Amino acid sequence: MAKRSRLRTQGAGRRRLAVMGVLLVLLLGGGAWYLRSWQPDLWGRLWPGAARMEGGGATQREGVRGTIYDRNYRELAVSYERVSVYANTREISNLVEVIEPLANVLQESFGDLSAHFSSGNPRIWLARDISQEQEQAIDDLALPGIYLHREYVRYYPEKESTAHLVGFVERDTGLAGIERFFNSLETKYRLGGPQTEDLQLLADGQPGADGRHLILTVDLKIQALLNDYLAAFSELDPGCKRGALVMEADTGAIIGYAQKPSFDSNRFHTYSEEVFSDVFNEMMAAPEPFKRYLRETSLLVSQSEESQALLPWSIAVEKRKLGVQLQLWEKLGAAGRGTSDFQGSVDDISERVPFTSPFSPAADYETVPVMQTPLQILTSITRTVNGGKKITPHTADRLILRHNQSEYLLETFLQIPAKPLLPAEVSDEARRIFQAMGRSGSLNASILSGVSTSYKMNGGMNSLRRHYLVVALVPVEQPELVLLIAGSDPGYLTESDQSVDPLAGVDPLIAPVVALQRVMKNLADMMRPRDQAGINYRALAGENDTPPSEEPRSPVAAETPAMTMPDLSGMSLRKSIRILQGAGVSITVGGSGRVVSQEPAVGTPLLPDMTVRLTLKQDDVDTP
């Protein structure tokens, strides 16, 4: 008989050990599951405190997913504790002695509660999301077989308002929007949090749960204006989308991001996948005015590559460099796919192509990317007109650690652009191109708009989609804000469709948005976020503060002498606003600090809808 190989013998031994190891792991896992599910009393003796209150206690609060705030510390996403009651029927010998006191605490009838036990299951859920008083009462009763289960659930107070931007969470994992970006931050700072003495102290006396919280650049007051604008499209046909976005031109910070139709993030699982599609990330055929703008801008960049002085766009020779053009689209973010911290779900781009009418000759836009997303177009235009700063649309502002009502800075997401992408003279001339191509709007804004149609093969049939796009620079000379309106409808754009303007009302939206933005910029250095919440921002935006249901003023009230312009010299902006609040005037603010000049003059009667201009300056402080 041949001698058995030693190598083969050792291999068989290792296999037996591996099989035994797997069986041991399964045995231990099964035992733990059995103890936890069927013998919670024994589980509690082995791990004290785990049976009666599952899910952890207050000591684990810092491990809970942090709160997401807007820039004024208004909650956009919060984790709250939910306590539920369940019964292990194997431990209950006398149901009556358990059901009677439990029915009183849960405010249910004896019969309804008894029906739960009739299912025959060994583990029965009796009530979910009970109050703190009910939790304490059940804990005091210490009924046999009755246990409390604690868990943290995600809640979105704004519901549909910011759903596409904030996204949603399932099983403590962000699946969309800024919640998905929050995953990486939670992982980065989850283990062994940094010592507070090594962190920058931001504020004291900030109420709220301890933990890591994310502050966004979004302002819910500006968000409300965008929601009101989109409310005009209340009767959208199925498949139609509308969106409004406001971004700071110098930083790329998104301060408003609204879409319609939207969804309730608290019930995201009840919606179809199509609702989650983000209109700003939907690939579209770039409308002709925007392609023409990018083409003409590439002429300026080609000129700047030469040693000669830059000629005005209107008289420049049609001479471009292909290599310069291709590099320009990369610089401006018009090529490839843009990235952002709030990136939503995107349309399939592999088969979508622009649709052009066979009866109109196709214009030559050279190398300009014909398929882009609204966010890409917004990014590329902003980079050309803001002095060549390489901004990227984003919503994360800073990550903070809150501990004992003190806040410390963990990470800031402020973007500091490096060397400008474009020469200053190119950017100046690009703004002139935009102004020449667009139309004038409020506050010296320039508005450029266009429509397009694209299609893709869908089951052997062409799926047509028409797109609408508006970009407004406010103001056009040195843009502070960029307003983007996007729309998308199924079908083809015909002459009859031109009578229905899905982008109507854009111009009236500019003034209140700018007013709120400028006031917030000036208040940021002087007021805490909690103080800002009480200001009448509608009055600042020039809106009538009278509730719609209020009756018109009587003739006697109309004869009451108007308020005259008070002397506000040396006052803070907060006090000045409080004094002027009852006059119904529109207030514009320049600078920060205390009032140094005002219009109209002191003593001038203040009439409703009059504009009051305040100029502020920081106090001079003597230094040694």
JSON list of C-alpha atoms in Angstrom, two decimals, residues 49 74 134 168 171 191-192 203 205 241 246 291 301 305 307 351 354 362 366 376 391 443 461 499 527 540 546 578 584:
[
{"chain": "A", "resi": 49, "resn": "GLY", "atom": "CA", "xyz": [-29.38, 46.95, 31.78]},
{"chain": "A", "resi": 74, "resn": "ARG", "atom": "CA", "xyz": [-32.81, 75.89, 11.99]},
{"chain": "A", "resi": 134, "resn": "GLN", "atom": "CA", "xyz": [-45.48, 56.47, 29.65]},
{"chain": "A", "resi": 168, "resn": "PHE", "atom": "CA", "xyz": [-32.88, 60.76, 3.50]},
{"chain": "A", "resi": 171, "resn": "ARG", "atom": "CA", "xyz": [-30.70, 52.22, 8.89]},
{"chain": "A", "resi": 191, "resn": "LEU", "atom": "CA", "xyz": [-13.94, 56.61, 16.59]},
{"chain": "A", "resi": 192, "resn": "GLY", "atom": "CA", "xyz": [-11.95, 58.33, 19.33]},
{"chain": "A", "resi": 203, "resn": "ALA", "atom": "CA", "xyz": [-19.64, 79.43, 20.76]},
{"chain": "A", "resi": 205, "resn": "GLY", "atom": "CA", "xyz": [-24.31, 78.30, 25.59]},
{"chain": "A", "resi": 241, "resn": "LYS", "atom": "CA", "xyz": [-40.22, 69.17, -13.20]},
{"chain": "A", "resi": 246, "resn": "VAL", "atom": "CA", "xyz": [-29.56, 80.52, -5.69]},
{"chain": "A", "resi": 291, "resn": "LYS", "atom": "CA", "xyz": [-23.73, 77.31, -26.20]},
{"chain": "A", "resi": 301, "resn": "VAL", "atom": "CA", "xyz": [-9.56, 82.92, -24.06]},
{"chain": "A", "resi": 305, "resn": "GLU", "atom": "CA", "xyz": [-3.10, 83.22, -25.27]},
{"chain": "A", "resi": 307, "resn": "SER", "atom": "CA", "xyz": [0.94, 88.35, -26.76]},
{"chain": "A", "resi": 351, "resn": "GLU", "atom": "CA", "xyz": [-28.18, 57.32, -24.71]},
{"chain": "A", "resi": 354, "resn": "PRO", "atom": "CA", "xyz": [-29.81, 66.62, -28.53]},
{"chain": "A", "resi": 362, "resn": "ALA", "atom": "CA", "xyz": [-27.69, 73.37, -37.36]},
{"chain": "A", "resi": 366, "resn": "GLU", "atom": "CA", "xyz": [-17.38, 74.00, -32.47]},
{"chain": "A", "resi": 376, "resn": "GLN", "atom": "CA", "xyz": [-22.64, 72.24, -15.07]},
{"chain": "A", "resi": 391, "resn": "ILE", "atom": "CA", "xyz": [-16.00, 77.68, -7.47]},
{"chain": "A", "resi": 443, "resn": "LEU", "atom": "CA", "xyz": [-31.26, 95.39, -9.35]},
{"chain": "A", "resi": 461, "resn": "MET", "atom": "CA", "xyz": [-39.02, 54.45, -29.28]},
{"chain": "A", "resi": 499, "resn": "SER", "atom": "CA", "xyz": [-47.61, 80.66, -25.01]},
{"chain": "A", "resi": 527, "resn": "MET", "atom": "CA", "xyz": [-26.13, 88.81, 16.00]},
{"chain": "A", "resi": 540, "resn": "LEU", "atom": "CA", "xyz": [-36.81, 93.73, 4.81]},
{"chain": "A", "resi": 546, "resn": "THR", "atom": "CA", "xyz": [-50.19, 92.67, 6.58]},
{"chain": "A", "resi": 578, "resn": "ARG", "atom": "CA", "xyz": [-36.99, 97.45, 15.12]},
{"chain": "A", "resi": 584, "resn": "GLY", "atom": "CA", "xyz": [-44.00, 99.21, 6.13]}
]
